[in-house]
Tab-separated table of C-alpha atoms in Angstrom:
chain	number	residue	atom	x	y	z
A	1	MET	CA	-13.303	11.525	-29.381
A	2	SER	CA	-10.713	9.808	-27.189
A	3	VAL	CA	-11.291	9.244	-23.480
A	4	LEU	CA	-8.732	11.918	-22.544
A	5	SER	CA	-10.161	14.391	-25.063
A	6	SER	CA	-13.613	13.807	-23.591
A	7	LEU	CA	-12.248	14.477	-20.108
A	8	VAL	CA	-10.582	17.732	-21.137
A	9	GLU	CA	-13.688	18.859	-23.032
A	10	GLY	CA	-15.872	18.050	-20.039
A	11	ILE	CA	-13.689	20.169	-17.748
A	12	ARG	CA	-13.610	23.004	-20.284
A	13	THR	CA	-17.387	23.105	-20.681
A	14	GLY	CA	-18.166	22.586	-17.008
A	15	ALA	CA	-19.769	19.188	-17.534
A	16	ILE	CA	-17.063	17.980	-15.177
A	17	GLU	CA	-16.453	20.236	-12.172
A	18	VAL	CA	-13.046	20.281	-10.502
A	19	VAL	CA	-13.587	20.666	-6.752
A	20	ASP	CA	-10.617	21.632	-4.582
A	21	LEU	CA	-10.647	19.629	-1.349
A	22	THR	CA	-7.467	21.290	-0.055
A	23	ALA	CA	-7.091	23.747	2.814
A	24	PRO	CA	-4.876	26.780	1.997
A	25	LEU	CA	-1.385	26.350	3.407
A	26	SER	CA	-0.002	29.208	5.491
A	27	SER	CA	1.515	30.030	8.862
A	28	ASP	CA	-2.043	30.013	10.221
A	29	THR	CA	-2.686	26.403	9.188
A	30	PRO	CA	-3.544	24.338	12.290
A	31	ILE	CA	-1.038	21.640	13.201
A	32	LEU	CA	-1.086	18.608	15.442
A	33	MET	CA	0.279	19.255	18.947
A	34	LEU	CA	1.632	16.218	20.787
A	35	PRO	CA	2.247	16.351	24.545
A	36	GLU	CA	5.706	16.086	26.070
A	37	PRO	CA	8.008	14.236	25.732
A	38	PHE	CA	7.035	13.738	22.065
A	39	ALA	CA	8.512	15.942	19.336
A	40	ASN	CA	6.260	18.137	17.217
A	41	THR	CA	6.326	19.220	13.597
A	42	ALA	CA	7.352	22.674	12.443
A	43	PRO	CA	4.484	24.877	11.283
A	44	PHE	CA	4.461	26.124	7.710
A	45	ARG	CA	6.660	29.176	7.093
A	46	LEU	CA	7.690	31.241	4.057
A	47	THR	CA	11.024	33.063	4.013
A	48	GLU	CA	11.445	35.551	1.207
A	49	ILE	CA	14.536	35.173	-1.003
A	50	SER	CA	13.862	38.130	-3.296
A	51	ARG	CA	10.912	40.174	-4.549
A	52	TYR	CA	11.750	42.318	-7.592
A	53	ASP	CA	14.581	44.015	-5.698
A	54	ASP	CA	18.372	44.035	-5.392
A	55	ARG	CA	18.320	40.396	-4.328
A	56	GLY	CA	16.651	39.493	-7.622
A	57	PRO	CA	15.305	42.367	-9.733
A	58	ALA	CA	12.917	40.417	-11.996
A	59	TRP	CA	11.685	37.606	-9.787
A	60	TYR	CA	9.923	36.759	-6.564
A	61	TRP	CA	10.540	33.500	-4.672
A	62	ASN	CA	10.669	32.002	-1.190
A	63	ASP	CA	12.159	29.240	0.862
A	64	ILE	CA	9.579	27.138	2.647
A	65	VAL	CA	9.731	25.295	5.952
A	66	THR	CA	7.044	22.755	6.713
A	67	GLY	CA	6.480	19.331	8.167
A	68	GLU	CA	5.416	16.449	5.957
A	69	HIS	CA	2.170	16.252	7.930
A	70	VAL	CA	1.088	19.898	7.943
A	71	GLY	CA	-2.204	21.032	6.430
A	72	THR	CA	-3.948	18.871	3.855
A	73	HIS	CA	-1.513	16.005	3.545
A	74	PHE	CA	-0.935	12.409	2.471
A	75	ASP	CA	0.067	9.641	4.891
A	76	ALA	CA	2.253	6.942	3.315
A	77	PRO	CA	2.487	3.466	4.899
A	78	ILE	CA	6.018	4.097	6.219
A	79	HIS	CA	4.613	6.880	8.420
A	80	TRP	CA	3.604	4.294	11.050
A	81	VAL	CA	5.555	1.547	12.757
A	82	THR	CA	3.111	-1.072	11.445
A	83	GLY	CA	3.968	0.013	7.884
A	84	ARG	CA	7.694	0.503	8.447
A	85	GLU	CA	8.541	-1.943	5.620
A	86	GLY	CA	6.023	-0.347	3.276
A	87	GLU	CA	6.112	2.440	0.729
A	88	ASP	CA	7.544	5.847	1.403
A	89	VAL	CA	5.706	8.686	-0.249
A	90	ALA	CA	7.922	8.624	-3.358
A	91	GLN	CA	7.269	4.906	-3.841
A	92	VAL	CA	3.484	5.134	-3.994
A	93	PRO	CA	2.495	3.975	-7.528
A	94	PRO	CA	1.024	6.911	-9.491
A	95	PRO	CA	-2.170	5.012	-10.414
A	96	ASN	CA	-2.904	4.695	-6.686
A	97	LEU	CA	-3.157	8.485	-6.467
A	98	ILE	CA	-6.283	8.575	-8.647
A	99	GLY	CA	-9.443	6.725	-7.736
A	100	PRO	CA	-13.196	6.768	-7.150
A	101	ALA	CA	-14.509	8.278	-3.935
A	102	VAL	CA	-17.557	8.043	-1.731
A	103	VAL	CA	-18.660	10.458	0.985
A	104	LEU	CA	-20.046	9.282	4.318
A	105	ASP	CA	-21.812	12.229	5.964
A	106	PHE	CA	-21.896	12.244	9.769
A	107	VAL	CA	-21.978	15.998	10.338
A	108	ALA	CA	-25.021	15.850	12.603
A	109	HIS	CA	-23.488	13.087	14.715
A	110	ALA	CA	-20.215	15.004	15.171
A	111	ALA	CA	-22.065	18.211	16.022
A	112	ALA	CA	-23.947	16.407	18.791
A	113	ASP	CA	-20.863	14.560	20.039
A	114	HIS	CA	-17.386	15.921	19.312
A	115	ASP	CA	-15.948	12.506	20.210
A	116	PHE	CA	-18.254	10.669	17.778
A	117	LEU	CA	-16.739	7.512	16.293
A	118	LEU	CA	-17.663	5.880	13.006
A	119	GLN	CA	-18.539	2.235	13.627
A	120	ILE	CA	-18.710	-0.813	11.330
A	121	GLU	CA	-22.502	-0.792	11.466
A	122	HIS	CA	-22.570	2.833	10.263
A	123	VAL	CA	-20.609	1.882	7.164
A	124	LYS	CA	-22.678	-1.232	6.515
A	125	GLU	CA	-25.891	0.807	6.787
A	126	TRP	CA	-24.404	3.280	4.332
A	127	GLU	CA	-23.567	0.433	1.931
A	128	LYS	CA	-27.150	-0.876	2.076
A	129	ALA	CA	-28.366	2.527	0.933
A	130	ASN	CA	-25.617	3.438	-1.543
A	131	GLY	CA	-23.771	0.320	-2.682
A	132	ALA	CA	-20.406	-1.204	-1.902
A	133	LEU	CA	-17.341	0.811	-0.998
A	134	PRO	CA	-15.223	1.486	-4.112
A	135	ASP	CA	-12.520	-0.983	-5.057
A	136	GLY	CA	-9.237	0.924	-5.070
A	137	GLY	CA	-10.984	4.114	-4.014
A	138	TRP	CA	-11.338	6.549	-1.128
A	139	LEU	CA	-13.725	6.654	1.795
A	140	LEU	CA	-14.152	10.350	2.577
A	141	TYR	CA	-15.510	10.894	6.087
A	142	ARG	CA	-17.453	14.146	6.430
A	143	THR	CA	-17.940	15.511	9.946
A	144	GLY	CA	-18.202	19.270	9.327
A	145	TRP	CA	-14.902	19.749	11.167
A	146	ASP	CA	-13.477	21.801	8.292
A	147	ALA	CA	-15.620	24.729	9.511
A	148	ARG	CA	-13.203	25.009	12.449
A	149	ALA	CA	-10.024	25.035	10.365
A	150	GLY	CA	-9.495	28.795	10.658
A	151	ASP	CA	-8.594	28.579	14.328
A	152	GLN	CA	-5.983	26.275	15.885
A	153	ALA	CA	-7.712	26.006	19.271
A	154	GLU	CA	-11.148	25.377	17.791
A	155	PHE	CA	-9.758	22.855	15.331
A	156	LEU	CA	-7.899	20.798	17.952
A	157	ASN	CA	-10.739	21.311	20.492
A	158	ALA	CA	-8.584	20.327	23.457
A	159	ASP	CA	-9.171	20.596	27.178
A	160	GLU	CA	-7.458	19.165	30.257
A	161	THR	CA	-8.477	15.643	29.175
A	162	GLY	CA	-7.078	15.963	25.653
A	163	SER	CA	-8.356	16.691	22.155
A	164	HIS	CA	-12.000	16.084	21.288
A	165	THR	CA	-12.449	15.520	17.560
A	166	PRO	CA	-14.501	12.891	15.699
A	167	GLY	CA	-12.895	9.826	14.205
A	168	ILE	CA	-13.178	6.103	13.561
A	169	SER	CA	-13.384	3.336	16.150
A	170	ALA	CA	-10.556	0.812	16.441
A	171	GLN	CA	-12.833	-2.002	15.305
A	172	CYS	CA	-14.010	-0.045	12.272
A	173	ALA	CA	-10.471	1.029	11.359
A	174	ARG	CA	-9.325	-2.593	11.381
A	175	TRP	CA	-12.320	-3.697	9.328
A	176	LEU	CA	-11.790	-0.950	6.746
A	177	ALA	CA	-8.106	-1.841	6.492
A	178	GLU	CA	-8.443	-5.609	6.321
A	179	GLU	CA	-11.884	-6.408	4.923
A	180	THR	CA	-12.813	-3.655	2.476
A	181	PRO	CA	-11.349	-2.855	-0.953
A	182	ILE	CA	-10.763	0.853	-0.343
A	183	ARG	CA	-7.305	2.314	-0.979
A	184	GLY	CA	-7.485	4.873	1.794
A	185	ILE	CA	-9.525	7.184	3.980
A	186	GLY	CA	-9.851	10.950	3.948
A	187	VAL	CA	-10.931	13.128	6.877
A	188	GLU	CA	-11.476	16.800	7.719
A	189	THR	CA	-9.630	16.674	11.048
A	190	VAL	CA	-5.926	17.245	11.794
A	191	GLY	CA	-5.167	13.527	11.498
A	192	THR	CA	-6.957	10.366	10.438
A	193	ASP	CA	-7.553	9.322	14.057
A	194	ALA	CA	-9.997	10.718	16.580
A	195	GLY	CA	-8.718	13.209	19.117
A	196	ALA	CA	-8.953	10.472	21.750
A	197	GLY	CA	-7.140	7.976	19.520
A	198	HIS	CA	-4.121	7.882	21.820
A	199	SER	CA	-6.235	5.997	24.387
A	200	PHE	CA	-7.596	3.359	21.983
A	201	ASP	CA	-6.366	-0.226	21.653
A	202	PRO	CA	-4.219	-0.068	19.647
A	203	ALA	CA	-3.372	3.601	19.985
A	204	PHE	CA	-4.153	5.616	16.830
A	205	PRO	CA	-5.873	2.664	15.127
A	206	CYS	CA	-6.438	4.335	11.747
A	207	HIS	CA	-2.714	4.877	11.439
A	208	SER	CA	-1.915	1.449	12.829
A	209	PHE	CA	-4.324	-0.625	10.740
A	210	MET	CA	-4.630	1.386	7.519
A	211	LEU	CA	-0.936	2.136	7.039
A	212	GLY	CA	-0.017	-1.323	8.262
A	213	ALA	CA	-2.197	-2.742	5.490
A	214	GLY	CA	-0.386	-0.649	2.874
A	215	LYS	CA	-3.274	1.792	2.560
A	216	TYR	CA	-3.200	5.594	2.736
A	217	GLY	CA	-4.604	8.565	4.597
A	218	LEU	CA	-5.664	12.080	3.579
A	219	THR	CA	-6.243	14.731	6.225
A	220	GLN	CA	-7.597	18.260	6.673
A	221	LEU	CA	-9.899	18.017	3.670
A	222	ARG	CA	-12.603	20.567	2.981
A	223	ASN	CA	-15.524	21.083	0.579
A	224	LEU	CA	-16.727	17.498	0.964
A	225	ASP	CA	-20.241	18.970	0.981
A	226	ARG	CA	-19.750	19.764	-2.716
A	227	LEU	CA	-19.264	16.113	-3.643
A	228	PRO	CA	-21.974	13.566	-4.424
A	229	VAL	CA	-22.342	10.593	-2.119
A	230	THR	CA	-20.918	8.402	-4.888
A	231	GLY	CA	-19.533	8.999	-8.363
A	232	SER	CA	-16.661	11.440	-7.889
A	233	VAL	CA	-13.007	10.756	-8.692
A	234	VAL	CA	-10.207	11.982	-6.411
A	235	LEU	CA	-6.683	12.969	-7.456
A	236	ALA	CA	-4.234	13.186	-4.543
A	237	PRO	CA	-0.624	13.573	-5.778
A	238	PRO	CA	1.865	14.218	-2.940
A	239	LEU	CA	5.406	15.449	-3.482
A	240	PRO	CA	7.632	12.432	-4.259
A	241	ILE	CA	9.900	12.959	-1.251
A	242	VAL	CA	12.474	10.168	-1.231
A	243	GLY	CA	12.276	8.486	2.154
A	244	GLY	CA	9.359	10.723	3.111
A	245	SER	CA	6.600	9.555	5.406
A	246	GLY	CA	4.075	11.929	3.893
A	247	SER	CA	3.649	15.200	2.066
A	248	PRO	CA	1.388	18.219	1.709
A	249	VAL	CA	-0.953	17.489	-1.179
A	250	ARG	CA	-3.399	19.352	-3.421
A	251	VAL	CA	-6.434	17.077	-3.376
A	252	LEU	CA	-8.837	17.561	-6.289
A	253	ALA	CA	-12.137	15.850	-7.055
A	254	LEU	CA	-13.773	15.464	-10.466
A	255	VAL	CA	-17.568	15.616	-10.380
A	256	GLU	CA	-19.967	15.190	-13.292
A	257	ARG	CA	-22.579	17.947	-13.346
């Protein structure tokens, strides 16, 4: 049996489970809210064209309005000023959209401290227990924040001092970008940076270092609790928007059972 035939047979029999890591996309999907004077993205919206009626008797379809960075989405290098000469989302090589994944679970830490930051020593401790980060793969950072995704206010968790969501320290973001073989990071929060990332040096370091290094980001993931710590494979194909800085994406994981 060929490799591809084995894959298809494994999915058919359930030996390989396909886990959807994507949040449903609707007008209720939480979106990032930047303070003035910065511009904000449009929320997702469907506008009906026809639905089995005089406008089109046998078909139903819609126009959609959405930002590139709404819901579960892919950040391409060109999204950030440090990656301005890098790939747009249509230029990302297809093989880079499929790769091994590991899950770093810091749910308890984020529950105790909404501003919890992943540090280099956390990752190195994880590597001692589980092995090296995957070459050409994804670091998926589990904080339990997906449980809040049904409510915009709870998800952004903002007060008069700003948003309070877990993330990655500036030092760790730089280290992951420059000294590890991963292809990208995936998070459960609205963006790859912590809610307080605007105050870091540099500001929004995950964006700055990861995208500047030609690596990628995945955001607003869910169901990371259904993945093993190591051994899964992630497929994250964005829309090939020419000149696009990112795209909504249906992120799937393959898990041997």
